[in-house]
Every structure is written in C-alpha cells, then in structure tokens.
PDB file of C-alpha atoms in Angstrom:
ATOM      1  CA  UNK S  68      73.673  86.843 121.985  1.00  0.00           C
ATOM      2  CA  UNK S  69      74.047  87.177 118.251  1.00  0.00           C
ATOM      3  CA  UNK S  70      76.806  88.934 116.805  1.00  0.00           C
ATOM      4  CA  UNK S  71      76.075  91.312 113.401  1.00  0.00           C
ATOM      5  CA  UNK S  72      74.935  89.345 110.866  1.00  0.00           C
ATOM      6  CA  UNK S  73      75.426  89.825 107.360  1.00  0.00           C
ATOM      7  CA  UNK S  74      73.495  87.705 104.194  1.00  0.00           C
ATOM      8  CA  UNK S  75      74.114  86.741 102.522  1.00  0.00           C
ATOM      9  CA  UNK S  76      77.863  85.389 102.717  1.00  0.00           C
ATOM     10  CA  UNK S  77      78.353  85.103  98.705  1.00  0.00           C
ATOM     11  CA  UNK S  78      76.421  86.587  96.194  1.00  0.00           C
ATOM     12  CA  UNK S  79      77.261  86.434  92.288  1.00  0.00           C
ATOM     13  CA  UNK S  80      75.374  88.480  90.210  1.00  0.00           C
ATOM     14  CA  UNK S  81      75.768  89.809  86.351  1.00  0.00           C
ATOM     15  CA  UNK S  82      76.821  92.747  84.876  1.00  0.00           C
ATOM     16  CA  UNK S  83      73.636  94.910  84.906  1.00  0.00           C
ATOM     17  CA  UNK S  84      72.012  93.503  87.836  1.00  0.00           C
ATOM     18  CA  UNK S  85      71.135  95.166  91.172  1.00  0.00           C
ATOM     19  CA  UNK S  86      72.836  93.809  94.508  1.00  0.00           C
ATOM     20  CA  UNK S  87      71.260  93.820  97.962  1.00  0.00           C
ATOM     21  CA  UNK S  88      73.281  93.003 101.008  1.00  0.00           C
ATOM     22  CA  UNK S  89      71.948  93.072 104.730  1.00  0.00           C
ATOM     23  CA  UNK S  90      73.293  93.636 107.953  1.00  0.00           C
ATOM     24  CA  UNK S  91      71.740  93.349 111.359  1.00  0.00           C
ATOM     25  CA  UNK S  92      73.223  94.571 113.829  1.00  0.00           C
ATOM     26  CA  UNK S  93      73.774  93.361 117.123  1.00  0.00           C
ATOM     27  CA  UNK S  94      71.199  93.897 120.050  1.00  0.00           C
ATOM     28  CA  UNK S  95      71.369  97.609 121.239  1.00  0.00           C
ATOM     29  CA  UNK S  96      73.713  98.996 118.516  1.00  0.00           C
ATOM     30  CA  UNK S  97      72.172 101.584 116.720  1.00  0.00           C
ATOM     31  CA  UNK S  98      75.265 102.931 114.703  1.00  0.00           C
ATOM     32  CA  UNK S  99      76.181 101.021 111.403  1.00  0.00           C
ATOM     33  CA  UNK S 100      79.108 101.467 109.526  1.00  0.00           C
ATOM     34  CA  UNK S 101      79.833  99.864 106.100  1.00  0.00           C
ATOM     35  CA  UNK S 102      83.383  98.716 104.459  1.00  0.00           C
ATOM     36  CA  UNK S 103      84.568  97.714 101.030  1.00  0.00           C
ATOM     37  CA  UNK S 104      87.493  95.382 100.670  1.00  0.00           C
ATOM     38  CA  UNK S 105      88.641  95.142  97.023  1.00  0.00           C
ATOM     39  CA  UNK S 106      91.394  92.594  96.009  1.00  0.00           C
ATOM     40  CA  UNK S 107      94.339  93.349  97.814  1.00  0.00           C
ATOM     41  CA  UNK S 108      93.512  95.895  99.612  1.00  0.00           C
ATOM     42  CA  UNK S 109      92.691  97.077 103.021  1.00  0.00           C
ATOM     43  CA  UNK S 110      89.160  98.279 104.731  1.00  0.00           C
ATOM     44  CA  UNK S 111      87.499 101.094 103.050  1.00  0.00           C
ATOM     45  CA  UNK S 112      84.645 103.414 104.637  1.00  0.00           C
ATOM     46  CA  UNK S 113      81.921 103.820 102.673  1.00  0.00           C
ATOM     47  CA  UNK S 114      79.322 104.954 104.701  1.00  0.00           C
ATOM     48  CA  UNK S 115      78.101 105.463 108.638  1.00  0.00           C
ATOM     49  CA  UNK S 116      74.410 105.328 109.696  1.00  0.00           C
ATOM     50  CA  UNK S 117      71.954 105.510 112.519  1.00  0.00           C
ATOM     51  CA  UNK S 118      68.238 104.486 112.387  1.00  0.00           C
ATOM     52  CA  UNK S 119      66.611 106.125 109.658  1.00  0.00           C
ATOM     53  CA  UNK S 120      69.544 108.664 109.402  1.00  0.00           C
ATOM     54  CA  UNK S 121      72.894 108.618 106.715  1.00  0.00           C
ATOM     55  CA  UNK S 122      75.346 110.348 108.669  1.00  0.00           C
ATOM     56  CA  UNK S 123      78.013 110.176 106.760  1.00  0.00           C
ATOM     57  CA  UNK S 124      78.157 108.312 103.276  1.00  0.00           C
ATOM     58  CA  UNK S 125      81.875 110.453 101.874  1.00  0.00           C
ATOM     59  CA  UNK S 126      82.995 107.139 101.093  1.00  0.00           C
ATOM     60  CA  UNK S 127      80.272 106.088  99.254  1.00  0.00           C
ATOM     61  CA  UNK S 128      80.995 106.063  95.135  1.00  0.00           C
ATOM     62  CA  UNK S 129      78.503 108.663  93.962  1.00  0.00           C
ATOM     63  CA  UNK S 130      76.485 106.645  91.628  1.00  0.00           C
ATOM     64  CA  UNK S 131      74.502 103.294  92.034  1.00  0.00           C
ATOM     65  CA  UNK S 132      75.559 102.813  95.156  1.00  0.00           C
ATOM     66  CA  UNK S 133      72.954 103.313  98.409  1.00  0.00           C
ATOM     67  CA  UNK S 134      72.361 102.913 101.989  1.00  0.00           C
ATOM     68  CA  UNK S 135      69.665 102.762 104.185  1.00  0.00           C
ATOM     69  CA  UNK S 136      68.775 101.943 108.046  1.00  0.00           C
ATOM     70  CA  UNK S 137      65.043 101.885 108.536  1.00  0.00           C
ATOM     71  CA  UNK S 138      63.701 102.085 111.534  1.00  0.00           C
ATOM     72  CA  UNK S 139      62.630  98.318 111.576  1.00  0.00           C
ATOM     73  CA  UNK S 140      65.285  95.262 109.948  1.00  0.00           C
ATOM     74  CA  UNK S 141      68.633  95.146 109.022  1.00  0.00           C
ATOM     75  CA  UNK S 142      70.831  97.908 107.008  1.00  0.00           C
ATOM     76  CA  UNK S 143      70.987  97.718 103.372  1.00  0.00           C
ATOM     77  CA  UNK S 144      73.291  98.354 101.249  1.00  0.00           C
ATOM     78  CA  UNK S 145      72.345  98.566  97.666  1.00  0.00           C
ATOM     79  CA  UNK S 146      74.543  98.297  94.415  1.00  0.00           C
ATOM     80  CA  UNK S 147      72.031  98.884  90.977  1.00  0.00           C
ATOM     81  CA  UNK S 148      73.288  98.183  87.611  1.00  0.00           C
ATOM     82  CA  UNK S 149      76.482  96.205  88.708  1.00  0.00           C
ATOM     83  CA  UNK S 150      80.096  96.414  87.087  1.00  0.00           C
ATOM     84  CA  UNK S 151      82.750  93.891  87.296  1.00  0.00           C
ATOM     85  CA  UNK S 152      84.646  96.421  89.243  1.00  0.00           C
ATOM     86  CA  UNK S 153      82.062  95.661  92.136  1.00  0.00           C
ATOM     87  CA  UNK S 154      83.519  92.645  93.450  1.00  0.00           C
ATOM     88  CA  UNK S 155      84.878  92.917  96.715  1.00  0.00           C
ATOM     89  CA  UNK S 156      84.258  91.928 100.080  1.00  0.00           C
ATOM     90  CA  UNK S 157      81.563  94.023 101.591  1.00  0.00           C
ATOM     91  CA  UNK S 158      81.821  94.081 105.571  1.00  0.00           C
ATOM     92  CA  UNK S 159      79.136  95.621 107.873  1.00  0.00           C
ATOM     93  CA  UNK S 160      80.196  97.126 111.637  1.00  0.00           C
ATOM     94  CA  UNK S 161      77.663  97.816 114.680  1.00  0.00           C
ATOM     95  CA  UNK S 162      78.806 100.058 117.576  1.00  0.00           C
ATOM     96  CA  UNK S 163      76.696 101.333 120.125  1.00  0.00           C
ATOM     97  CA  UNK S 164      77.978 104.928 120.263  1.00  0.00           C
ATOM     98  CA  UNK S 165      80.272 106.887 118.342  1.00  0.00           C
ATOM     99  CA  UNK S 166      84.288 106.691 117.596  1.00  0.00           C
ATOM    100  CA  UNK S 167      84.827 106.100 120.693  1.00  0.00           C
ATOM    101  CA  UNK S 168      83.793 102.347 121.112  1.00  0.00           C
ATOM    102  CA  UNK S 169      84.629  99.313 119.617  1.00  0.00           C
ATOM    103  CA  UNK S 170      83.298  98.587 116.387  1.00  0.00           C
ATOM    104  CA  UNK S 171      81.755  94.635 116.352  1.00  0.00           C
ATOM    105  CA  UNK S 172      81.961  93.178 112.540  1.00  0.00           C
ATOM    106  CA  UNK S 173      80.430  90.809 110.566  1.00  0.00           C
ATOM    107  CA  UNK S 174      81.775  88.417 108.254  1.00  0.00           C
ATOM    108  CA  UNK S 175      81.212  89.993 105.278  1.00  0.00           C
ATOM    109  CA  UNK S 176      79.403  89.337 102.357  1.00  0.00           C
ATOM    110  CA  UNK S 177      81.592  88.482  98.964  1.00  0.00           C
ATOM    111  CA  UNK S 178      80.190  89.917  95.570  1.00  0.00           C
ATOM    112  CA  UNK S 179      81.022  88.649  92.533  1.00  0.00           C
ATOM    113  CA  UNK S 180      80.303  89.623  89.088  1.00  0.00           C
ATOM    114  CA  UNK S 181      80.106  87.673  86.254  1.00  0.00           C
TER     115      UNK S 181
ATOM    116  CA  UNK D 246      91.518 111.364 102.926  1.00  0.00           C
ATOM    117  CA  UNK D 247      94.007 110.484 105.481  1.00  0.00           C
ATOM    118  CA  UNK D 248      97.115 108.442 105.924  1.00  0.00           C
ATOM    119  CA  UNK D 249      97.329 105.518 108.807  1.00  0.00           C
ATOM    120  CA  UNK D 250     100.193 103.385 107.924  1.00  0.00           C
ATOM    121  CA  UNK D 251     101.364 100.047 109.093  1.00  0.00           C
ATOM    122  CA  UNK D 252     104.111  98.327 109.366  1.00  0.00           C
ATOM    123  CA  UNK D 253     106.027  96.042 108.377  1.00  0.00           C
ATOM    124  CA  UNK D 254     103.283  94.668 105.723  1.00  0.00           C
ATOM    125  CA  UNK D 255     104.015  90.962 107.004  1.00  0.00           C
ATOM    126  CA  UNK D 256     106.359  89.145 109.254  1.00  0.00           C
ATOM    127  CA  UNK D 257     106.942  85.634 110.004  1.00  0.00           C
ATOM    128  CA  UNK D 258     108.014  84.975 113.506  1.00  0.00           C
ATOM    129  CA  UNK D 259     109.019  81.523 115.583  1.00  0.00           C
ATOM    130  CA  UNK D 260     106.956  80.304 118.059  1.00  0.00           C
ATOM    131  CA  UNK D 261     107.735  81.796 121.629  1.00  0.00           C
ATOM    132  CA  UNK D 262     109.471  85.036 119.731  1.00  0.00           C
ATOM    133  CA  UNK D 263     108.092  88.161 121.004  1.00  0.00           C
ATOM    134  CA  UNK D 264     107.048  90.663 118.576  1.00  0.00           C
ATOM    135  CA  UNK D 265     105.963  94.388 117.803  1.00  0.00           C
ATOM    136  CA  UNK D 266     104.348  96.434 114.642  1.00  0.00           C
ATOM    137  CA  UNK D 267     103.700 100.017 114.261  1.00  0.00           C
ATOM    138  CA  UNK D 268     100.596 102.164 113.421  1.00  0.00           C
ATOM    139  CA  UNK D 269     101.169 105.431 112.814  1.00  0.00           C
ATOM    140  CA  UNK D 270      98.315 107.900 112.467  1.00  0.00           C
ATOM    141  CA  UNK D 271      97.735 112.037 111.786  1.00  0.00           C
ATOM    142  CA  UNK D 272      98.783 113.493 115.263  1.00  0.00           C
ATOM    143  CA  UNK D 273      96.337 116.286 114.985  1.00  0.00           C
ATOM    144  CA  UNK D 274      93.038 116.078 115.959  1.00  0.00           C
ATOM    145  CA  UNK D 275      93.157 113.063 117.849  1.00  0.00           C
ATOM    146  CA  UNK D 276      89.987 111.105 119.522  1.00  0.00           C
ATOM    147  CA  UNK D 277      91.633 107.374 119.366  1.00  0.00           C
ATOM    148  CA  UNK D 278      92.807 104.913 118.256  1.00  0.00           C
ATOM    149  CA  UNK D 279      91.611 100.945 117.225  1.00  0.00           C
ATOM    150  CA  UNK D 280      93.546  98.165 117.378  1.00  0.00           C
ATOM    151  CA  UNK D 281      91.651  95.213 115.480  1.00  0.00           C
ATOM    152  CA  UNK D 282      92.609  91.367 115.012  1.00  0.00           C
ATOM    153  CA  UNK D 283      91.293  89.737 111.475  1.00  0.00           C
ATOM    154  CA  UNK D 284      92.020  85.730 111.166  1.00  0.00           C
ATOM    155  CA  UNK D 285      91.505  84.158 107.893  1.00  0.00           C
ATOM    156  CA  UNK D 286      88.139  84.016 107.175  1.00  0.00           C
ATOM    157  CA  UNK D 287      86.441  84.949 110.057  1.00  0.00           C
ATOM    158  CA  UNK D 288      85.516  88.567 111.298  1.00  0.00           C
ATOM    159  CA  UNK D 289      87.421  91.642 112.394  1.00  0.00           C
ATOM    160  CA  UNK D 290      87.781  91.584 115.983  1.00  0.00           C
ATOM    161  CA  UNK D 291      88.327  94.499 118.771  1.00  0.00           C
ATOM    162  CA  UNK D 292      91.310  94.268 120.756  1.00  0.00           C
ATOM    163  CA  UNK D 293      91.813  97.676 122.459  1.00  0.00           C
ATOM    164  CA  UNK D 294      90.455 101.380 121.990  1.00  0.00           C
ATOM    165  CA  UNK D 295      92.992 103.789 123.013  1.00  0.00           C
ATOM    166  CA  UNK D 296      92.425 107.075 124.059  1.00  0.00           C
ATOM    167  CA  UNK D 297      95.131 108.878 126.550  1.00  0.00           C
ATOM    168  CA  UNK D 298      98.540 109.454 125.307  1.00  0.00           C
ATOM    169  CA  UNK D 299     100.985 107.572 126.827  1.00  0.00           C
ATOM    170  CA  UNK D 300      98.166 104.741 127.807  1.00  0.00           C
ATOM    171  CA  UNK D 301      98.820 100.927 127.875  1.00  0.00           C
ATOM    172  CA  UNK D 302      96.497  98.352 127.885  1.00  0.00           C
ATOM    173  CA  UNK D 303      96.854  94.541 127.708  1.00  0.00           C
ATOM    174  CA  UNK D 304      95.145  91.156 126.691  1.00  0.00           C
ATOM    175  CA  UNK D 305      96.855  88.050 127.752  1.00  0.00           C
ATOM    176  CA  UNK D 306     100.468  88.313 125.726  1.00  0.00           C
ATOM    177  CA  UNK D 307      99.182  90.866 123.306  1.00  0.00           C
ATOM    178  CA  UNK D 308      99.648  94.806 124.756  1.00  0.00           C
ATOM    179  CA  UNK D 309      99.474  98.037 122.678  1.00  0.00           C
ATOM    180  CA  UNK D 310     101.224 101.770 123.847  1.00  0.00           C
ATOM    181  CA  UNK D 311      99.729 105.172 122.360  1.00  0.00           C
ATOM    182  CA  UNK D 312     101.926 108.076 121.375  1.00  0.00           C
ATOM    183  CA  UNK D 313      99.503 110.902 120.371  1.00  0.00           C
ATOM    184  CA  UNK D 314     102.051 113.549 120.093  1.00  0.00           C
ATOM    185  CA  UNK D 315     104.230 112.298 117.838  1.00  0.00           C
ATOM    186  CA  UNK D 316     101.407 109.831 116.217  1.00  0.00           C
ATOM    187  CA  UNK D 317     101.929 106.265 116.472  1.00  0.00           C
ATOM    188  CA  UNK D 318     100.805 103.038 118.306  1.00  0.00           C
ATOM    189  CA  UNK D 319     102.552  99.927 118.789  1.00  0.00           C
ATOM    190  CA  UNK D 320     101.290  96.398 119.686  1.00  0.00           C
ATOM    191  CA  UNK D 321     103.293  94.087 121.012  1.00  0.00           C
ATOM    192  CA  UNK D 322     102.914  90.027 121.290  1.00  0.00           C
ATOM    193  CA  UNK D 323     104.586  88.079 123.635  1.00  0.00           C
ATOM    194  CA  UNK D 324     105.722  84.486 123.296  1.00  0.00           C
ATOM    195  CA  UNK D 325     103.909  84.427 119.949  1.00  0.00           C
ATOM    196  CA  UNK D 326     101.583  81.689 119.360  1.00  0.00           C
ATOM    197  CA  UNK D 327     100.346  79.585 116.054  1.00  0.00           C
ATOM    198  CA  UNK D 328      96.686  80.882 117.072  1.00  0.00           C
ATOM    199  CA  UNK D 329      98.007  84.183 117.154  1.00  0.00           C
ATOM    200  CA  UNK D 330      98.699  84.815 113.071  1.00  0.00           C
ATOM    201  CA  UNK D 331      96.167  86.782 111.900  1.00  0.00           C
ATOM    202  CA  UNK D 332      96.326  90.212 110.419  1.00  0.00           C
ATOM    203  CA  UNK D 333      96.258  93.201 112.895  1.00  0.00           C
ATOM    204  CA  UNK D 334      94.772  96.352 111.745  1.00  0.00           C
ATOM    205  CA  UNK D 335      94.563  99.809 113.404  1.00  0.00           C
ATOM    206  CA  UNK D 336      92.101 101.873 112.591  1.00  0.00           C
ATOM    207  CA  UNK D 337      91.630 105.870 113.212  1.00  0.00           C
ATOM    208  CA  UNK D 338      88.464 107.686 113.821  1.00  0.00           C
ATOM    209  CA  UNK D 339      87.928 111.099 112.255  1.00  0.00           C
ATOM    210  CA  UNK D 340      84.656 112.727 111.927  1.00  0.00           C
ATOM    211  CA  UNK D 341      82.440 110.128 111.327  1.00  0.00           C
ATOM    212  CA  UNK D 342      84.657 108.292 109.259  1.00  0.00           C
ATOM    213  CA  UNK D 343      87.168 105.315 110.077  1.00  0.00           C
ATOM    214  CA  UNK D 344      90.488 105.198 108.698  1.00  0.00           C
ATOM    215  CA  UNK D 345      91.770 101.871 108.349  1.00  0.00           C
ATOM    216  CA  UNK D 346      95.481 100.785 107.638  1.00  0.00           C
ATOM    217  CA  UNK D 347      96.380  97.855 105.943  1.00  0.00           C
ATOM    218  CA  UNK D 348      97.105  95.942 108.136  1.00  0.00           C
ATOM    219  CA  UNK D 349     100.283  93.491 109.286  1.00  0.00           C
ATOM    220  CA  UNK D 350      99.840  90.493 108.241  1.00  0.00           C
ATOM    221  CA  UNK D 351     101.834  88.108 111.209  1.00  0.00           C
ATOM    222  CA  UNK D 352     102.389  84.153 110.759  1.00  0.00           C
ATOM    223  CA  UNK D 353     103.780  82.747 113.851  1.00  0.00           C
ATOM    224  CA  UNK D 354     105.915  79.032 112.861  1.00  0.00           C
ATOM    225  CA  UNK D 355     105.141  76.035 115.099  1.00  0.00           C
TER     226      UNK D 355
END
C-alpha cells in the first residue's frame, strides 16, 4: 500500500539547467496538488491537477515553471533554465476528491542550485 | 491571496503538560478546515478535516474544536509526549487552492 512517492529525494542542478521532479500518487487518487517550501518558510500552492487536466496552477510562477498529469505515470513538475532562487523543498499531495478530504504527502524532493 | 495564521510560532512544553495553538482562518466562505502534523524529516501527515462549526474530533491525546463564525481552530494535546514535537500546520481550502499557515513548531522536554 504505497504512499505518494516523490524522486527523486535531492536533486542539485546548475544555473541554466532544466529540473524534473515526479510524483506518483497513491492508488486511487486522481487529484495532485504541488507545494514549494523555500527557506524558512511555510507550504506554498503552486498548482492542483487531475489526469490530463491543470485545474488550477495560480500559484505557479509564470515563467519556466510547468506541470503536467498524463494519463499514464507520475505528475511532473518541470523547472527549465534554473535560478539559484529555485531551491526549495518541492512537496507533492494526492487526495482522492476535492477540499474536502485529506490530502496524503510525500516527502518531498530538495532542489539545489549550484 | 489569503491570510491563515498560527500561533504561537513555537513553544516548548514539559512532558505530561497539556497544550493548545490557534489557527485562525477567513470566516467567509468556509468549506473546512486541515489540521496536519509534519515531524522532522518525514512527510506531512493528516490529523483531522473539519467541517461543522462547533465540531470536535479527537486522536488519542491530540483533539481540535472549529469556530467558523468567528474563524479559528484550536488543537489541543494532552499529556504531551517527546514523540509528539513536530510542527502542526492548518491548512484552508479555497477554490482549488490550499492555504497553508506556518505552522507551530512544538518541542515537548523529556
């Protein structure tokens, strides 16, 4: 019974470089969510997705930053042409159904940039 | 972009001391209300989702009350624990967006 899984756990990249980080969700969630934790600071949304649909991606920055959910394998979230003001901890939810229920995390993957 | 606030920021408690922190939330529009429990490096977990005003629920020692009205949420520990320090979010639904707070951070002295 596998919880959401995230890979990977730590990823470095440089300045310039494109970041990909995955999230499965768990068995029979089809509602993704994805957070941004910078340095001392709390859990940002950034954007909320069901299979093959963005539903909402407000908190998403407007540039170089994308999401997907295909219809088959995990969420991605993709980061092109990285900054040092990229590094965070990026955390991935599943839920299966709206507000309403509990929202099951993974543990995150943690960008750096060189 | 709306406001969920928690407090205090961080509190260091005795073992056996019962404790509380606050989460307060916009009181319009209301669908409910997340109470979440993050240990050092591990995951985010659910503890409650609260929906009624007025409503209660429990786990073991830790128990949270909803206030929609007036727009706040406590959570309550009792007999606090080592195992229980950990940082305790709440987190508010809007749209399709979650609001997080920041969380109190709670370290519970053997």
């Amino acid at each position: 019974n596998a919880g959401v899984m995230q890979n990977p756990r730590h990823l470095v990249r440089r300045r310039g470089q494109e970041a990909r980080l995955r999230c499965s969700p768990m068995k029979g969630h089809s509602h993704v969510y994805w957070y941004r934790q910078l340095p001392e600071e709390g859990l940002k949304f950034m954007v909320y997705l069901q299979k093959e649909n963005i539903i909402d991606e407000s908190g998403m920055p407007k540039e170089r930053f994308s999401a997907e959910f295909p219809k088959e394998g995990p969420s991605i979230l993709r980061i092109q042409q990285v900054v040092r003001g990229d590094s965070a901890a990026y955390f991935c939810a599943s839920s299966p159904g709206p507000s309403g229920q509990p929202q099951h995390f993974g543990d995150g993957t943690r960008l750096s940039i060189l | 972009i709306l406001n969920v606030e928690q407090s205090p920021q961080s509190l260091h408690v005795q073992e056996g001391d019962s404790t509380n922190f606050t989460c307060s939330f916009p009181s319009s529009n209301f669908y409910a209300l997340h109470w979440y429990r993050w240990e050092t490096a591990k995951s985010p977990e659910a503890l409650f989702v609260m929906t009624l005003n007025g409503d209660e629920k429990k786990k073991g020692r830790i128990s949270a009350t909803l206030n929609t009205k007036e727009g706040y949420s406590y959570l309550y520990i009792k007999g606090s624990q080592p195992e229980d320090s950990a940082t305790y979010l709440c987190a508010f639904p809007t749209g399709n967006q979650f609001y997080f707070g920041t969380g109190t951070s709670l370290t519970v002295i053997p």
